[in-house]
Amino acid sequence: INAEYMGSYTHVMKDVRRIIQRVNHIRRTNPKISLTEFVDQNDTSQSNLEKLRDHLDKPVNLVTYKDLFYFMAAPTLCYQLEYARTKSVSKIFLLCRVGEMLVSGALLVILMLQFHIPLMNSSIELYQHGSLIDFIEKLIRLTLPSLYIWLTGFYFLFHSYLNFTAELLRFGDRQFYGEWWNCRNLNEYWRLWNLPVHNWFTRHVYNPLLKRGVSKTAAMNIVFLISAILHEYLVSFSIKTISSVSYTHLTLPTIYSV
């Protein structure tokens, strides 16, 4: 099971236990406190608190396997007791997203087979036996198909696939990315291009560090360091070798932006 999923689930369960303890304490000491006042004092949402109150006598039934499986299937990394849900599923919307995935998937295959792989093979041959200038020229020619592959893959995953999954599960929060193409600096880009991961790091790493007295700059650097290590782990696991490519790709722009 994905460590980020279980980390978010464990974090919420810890908060649930803390809030239940506070609710019990308030019921014993000040039973007249309003629900709105408790929400303001304890940094929680009213819908989640109402669900807690309904299950206060039997907290073991607060989270079911159905809730956990829905969280694992939903296009989010942050666990909540309740999510915003749409009223119905639009079949036309689903068909549009399926069409987009078929077209963008076919385009990815074409770009890889016709442009990227041949250029990569010739670049490797030049690196081993050719001149340095020819090798650099091949790398420059790789930038354009690599950019098209990245943009097509981004559209496939963050727009088509995640919206398809959200519509299928009636998941209400559809903001999977921001306007990263209008960013003025790298800091804005890293915050906007992948909002599910950004929200997870903000909730479970960045904010807890700030609560422990860590400065914003140090907390941001720690977040990027952990993100770089996790990305490197994923890449190394996929290609079965440690190359530090993802780590360098994430840390160097961060150092530059700071």
Coordinates of C-alpha atoms in Angstrom, one line a residue:
I1 CA 0.0 0.0 0.0
N2 CA 1.3 3.5 -0.9
A3 CA 3.1 5.0 2.1
E4 CA 1.6 8.4 1.5
Y5 CA -2.0 7.0 1.7
M6 CA -1.3 5.2 5.0
G7 CA 0.6 8.2 6.4
S8 CA -2.4 10.5 5.7
Y9 CA -4.8 7.9 7.1
T10 CA -2.7 7.5 10.3
H11 CA -2.4 11.2 10.7
V12 CA -6.2 11.7 10.5
M13 CA -6.8 8.9 13.0
K14 CA -4.5 10.6 15.4
D15 CA -6.5 13.8 15.0
V16 CA -9.7 11.9 15.4
R17 CA -8.6 10.5 18.7
R18 CA -7.4 13.9 19.9
I19 CA -10.7 15.6 18.9
I20 CA -12.8 12.9 20.6
Q21 CA -10.8 13.4 23.8
R22 CA -11.4 17.1 23.6
V23 CA -15.2 16.6 23.0
N24 CA -15.4 14.3 26.0
H25 CA -13.5 16.8 28.1
I26 CA -15.7 19.7 27.1
R27 CA -18.9 17.6 27.7
R28 CA -17.7 17.0 31.3
T29 CA -16.5 20.6 32.0
N30 CA -18.6 22.9 29.8
P31 CA -21.5 21.1 28.2
K32 CA -23.1 24.4 27.0
I33 CA -20.3 25.2 24.5
S34 CA -21.7 25.6 20.9
L35 CA -20.5 23.5 18.0
T36 CA -19.3 26.6 16.1
E37 CA -17.2 27.6 19.0
F38 CA -15.6 24.2 19.2
V39 CA -14.9 24.3 15.4
D40 CA -13.1 27.7 15.8
Q41 CA -11.1 26.5 18.8
N42 CA -9.9 23.1 17.5
D43 CA -9.2 23.7 13.8
T44 CA -11.6 21.2 12.3
S45 CA -14.5 21.3 9.9
Q46 CA -18.1 21.3 11.1
S47 CA -19.1 18.3 8.9
N48 CA -16.3 16.2 10.2
L49 CA -17.1 17.2 13.8
E50 CA -20.8 16.4 13.3
K51 CA -19.8 12.9 12.1
L52 CA -17.5 12.6 15.2
R53 CA -20.4 13.6 17.5
D54 CA -22.7 11.1 15.9
H55 CA -20.2 8.3 16.5
L56 CA -18.9 9.5 19.8
D57 CA -20.3 6.7 21.9
K58 CA -18.9 4.1 19.3
P59 CA -15.7 5.5 17.8
V60 CA -14.8 2.1 16.5
N61 CA -17.5 2.5 13.8
L62 CA -16.2 5.9 12.8
V63 CA -14.2 4.6 9.9
T64 CA -15.2 1.6 7.9
Y65 CA -13.4 -0.4 5.2
K66 CA -15.7 1.2 2.7
D67 CA -14.3 4.7 3.7
L68 CA -10.7 3.4 3.5
F69 CA -11.1 1.8 0.1
Y70 CA -12.9 4.9 -1.2
F71 CA -9.9 7.0 0.0
M72 CA -7.4 4.7 -1.7
A73 CA -9.4 4.9 -5.0
A74 CA -10.2 8.6 -4.9
P75 CA -7.9 11.1 -6.7
T76 CA -6.4 12.5 -3.4
L77 CA -3.6 11.7 -1.0
C78 CA -5.2 13.5 2.0
Y79 CA -7.5 11.4 4.1
Q80 CA -10.7 13.0 5.4
L81 CA -13.7 11.6 7.3
E82 CA -16.0 13.1 4.6
Y83 CA -15.3 14.5 1.1
A84 CA -17.3 16.8 -1.1
R85 CA -19.4 14.7 -3.4
T86 CA -21.4 15.4 -6.6
K87 CA -25.0 14.3 -6.9
S88 CA -24.7 12.2 -10.0
V89 CA -22.2 10.8 -12.5
S90 CA -22.2 12.3 -16.0
K91 CA -21.8 9.6 -18.7
I92 CA -21.0 12.2 -21.3
F93 CA -18.2 13.6 -19.1
L94 CA -16.8 10.1 -18.6
L95 CA -16.8 9.4 -22.4
C96 CA -15.0 12.7 -23.1
R97 CA -12.3 11.8 -20.7
V98 CA -12.0 8.3 -22.1
G99 CA -11.6 9.8 -25.6
E100 CA -8.9 12.2 -24.3
M101 CA -7.0 9.3 -22.7
L102 CA -7.1 7.3 -25.9
V103 CA -5.9 10.2 -28.1
S104 CA -3.2 11.4 -25.7
G105 CA -2.1 7.8 -25.0
A106 CA -1.7 7.1 -28.8
L107 CA 0.2 10.4 -29.1
L108 CA 2.5 9.4 -26.3
V109 CA 3.3 6.1 -28.1
I110 CA 3.9 7.9 -31.4
L111 CA 6.2 10.5 -29.8
M112 CA 8.2 7.8 -28.0
L113 CA 8.6 5.4 -31.0
Q114 CA 9.1 7.9 -33.7
F115 CA 11.2 10.6 -32.1
H116 CA 12.4 10.0 -28.5
I117 CA 13.7 6.4 -28.6
P118 CA 15.6 6.8 -31.9
L119 CA 17.2 10.0 -30.7
M120 CA 18.1 8.4 -27.4
N121 CA 19.8 5.4 -29.1
S122 CA 21.8 7.6 -31.5
S123 CA 22.8 9.9 -28.5
I124 CA 24.1 6.8 -26.6
E125 CA 26.1 5.7 -29.6
L126 CA 27.6 9.2 -30.1
Y127 CA 28.4 9.4 -26.3
Q128 CA 30.4 6.1 -26.6
H129 CA 32.1 6.6 -30.0
G130 CA 31.3 10.0 -31.5
S131 CA 32.3 13.6 -30.9
L132 CA 31.2 15.7 -28.0
I133 CA 29.7 18.4 -30.3
D134 CA 27.5 15.8 -32.1
F135 CA 26.4 14.4 -28.8
I136 CA 25.4 17.8 -27.5
E137 CA 23.5 18.5 -30.8
K138 CA 21.5 15.2 -30.3
L139 CA 20.7 16.2 -26.7
I140 CA 19.4 19.6 -27.9
R141 CA 17.2 17.8 -30.5
L142 CA 15.8 15.7 -27.7
T143 CA 14.4 18.7 -25.8
L144 CA 11.4 19.2 -28.2
P145 CA 10.0 15.7 -28.2
S146 CA 10.7 15.4 -24.5
L147 CA 8.7 18.6 -23.9
Y148 CA 5.8 17.2 -26.0
I149 CA 5.9 13.9 -24.1
W150 CA 5.9 15.7 -20.7
L151 CA 2.9 17.9 -21.7
T152 CA 1.0 15.0 -23.2
G153 CA 1.6 12.9 -20.2
F154 CA 0.6 15.7 -17.8
Y155 CA -2.7 16.2 -19.7
F156 CA -3.3 12.4 -19.7
L157 CA -2.8 12.0 -16.0
F158 CA -3.8 15.2 -14.3
H159 CA -6.6 16.3 -16.5
S160 CA -8.1 13.3 -18.2
Y161 CA -7.4 10.4 -15.8
L162 CA -7.9 12.1 -12.5
N163 CA -11.1 13.9 -13.7
F164 CA -12.4 10.5 -15.0
T165 CA -11.7 8.9 -11.6
A166 CA -13.3 11.8 -9.7
E167 CA -16.4 11.7 -11.9
L168 CA -16.7 7.9 -11.5
L169 CA -16.5 8.2 -7.7
R170 CA -18.5 11.5 -7.5
F171 CA -15.5 13.1 -5.9
G172 CA -16.2 16.9 -5.6
D173 CA -12.7 18.4 -5.4
R174 CA -11.5 18.6 -9.0
Q175 CA -8.5 21.0 -8.5
F176 CA -5.6 18.8 -9.4
Y177 CA -3.3 21.5 -10.8
G178 CA -3.1 25.3 -10.9
E179 CA -2.1 27.6 -13.7
W180 CA 1.6 26.6 -13.5
W181 CA 2.2 27.9 -17.1
N182 CA 1.7 31.5 -15.7
C183 CA 4.1 31.1 -12.8
R184 CA 6.6 33.9 -12.2
N185 CA 9.2 31.7 -10.4
L186 CA 10.1 28.1 -9.6
N187 CA 8.5 28.3 -6.1
E188 CA 5.1 29.0 -7.7
Y189 CA 5.6 26.2 -10.2
W190 CA 6.4 23.6 -7.6
R191 CA 3.3 24.5 -5.6
L192 CA 0.8 24.5 -8.6
W193 CA 1.8 21.8 -11.0
N194 CA 0.9 18.8 -8.8
L195 CA -1.7 19.9 -6.2
P196 CA -2.5 16.4 -4.7
V197 CA 1.1 15.9 -3.7
H198 CA 1.6 19.5 -2.7
N199 CA -1.5 19.3 -0.4
W200 CA -0.1 16.1 1.2
F201 CA 3.3 17.7 1.9
T202 CA 1.6 20.9 3.2
R203 CA -0.7 19.0 5.5
H204 CA 1.7 16.3 6.8
V205 CA 5.2 17.8 6.6
Y206 CA 5.2 21.6 6.2
N207 CA 2.5 22.6 8.6
P208 CA 3.6 20.2 11.4
L209 CA 7.2 21.6 11.0
L210 CA 5.9 25.2 11.4
K211 CA 3.9 24.2 14.5
R212 CA 7.2 22.9 16.0
G213 CA 8.9 26.2 15.5
V214 CA 10.8 25.5 12.3
S215 CA 11.2 28.5 10.0
K216 CA 9.3 28.7 6.7
T217 CA 12.5 28.6 4.7
A218 CA 13.8 25.5 6.6
A219 CA 10.5 23.8 6.4
M220 CA 10.3 24.4 2.6
N221 CA 13.8 23.0 2.2
I222 CA 12.9 19.9 4.2
V223 CA 9.8 19.3 2.1
F224 CA 11.8 19.5 -1.1
L225 CA 14.5 17.2 0.3
I226 CA 11.9 14.6 1.3
S227 CA 10.2 15.0 -2.1
A228 CA 13.5 14.5 -3.9
I229 CA 14.3 11.4 -2.0
L230 CA 10.9 9.9 -2.7
H231 CA 11.1 10.7 -6.4
E232 CA 14.6 9.2 -6.5
Y233 CA 13.3 6.1 -4.8
L234 CA 10.5 5.7 -7.4
V235 CA 12.8 6.2 -10.3
S236 CA 15.5 3.9 -8.9
F237 CA 12.9 1.2 -8.2
S238 CA 11.5 1.5 -11.8
I239 CA 14.9 1.3 -13.6
K240 CA 16.5 -0.9 -10.8
T241 CA 19.5 1.4 -10.4
I242 CA 20.5 4.4 -8.3
S243 CA 21.3 7.3 -10.6
S244 CA 20.3 10.4 -8.4
V245 CA 18.7 11.9 -11.5
S246 CA 15.4 12.8 -9.8
Y247 CA 17.1 14.0 -6.7
T248 CA 19.3 16.4 -8.7
H249 CA 16.4 17.5 -10.8
L250 CA 14.4 18.5 -7.7
T251 CA 17.1 19.9 -5.5
L252 CA 19.1 22.1 -7.9
P253 CA 16.1 24.2 -9.0
T254 CA 15.2 24.6 -5.3
I255 CA 18.6 25.9 -4.4
Y256 CA 18.4 28.3 -7.3
S257 CA 15.0 29.5 -6.4
V258 CA 15.9 30.1 -2.7

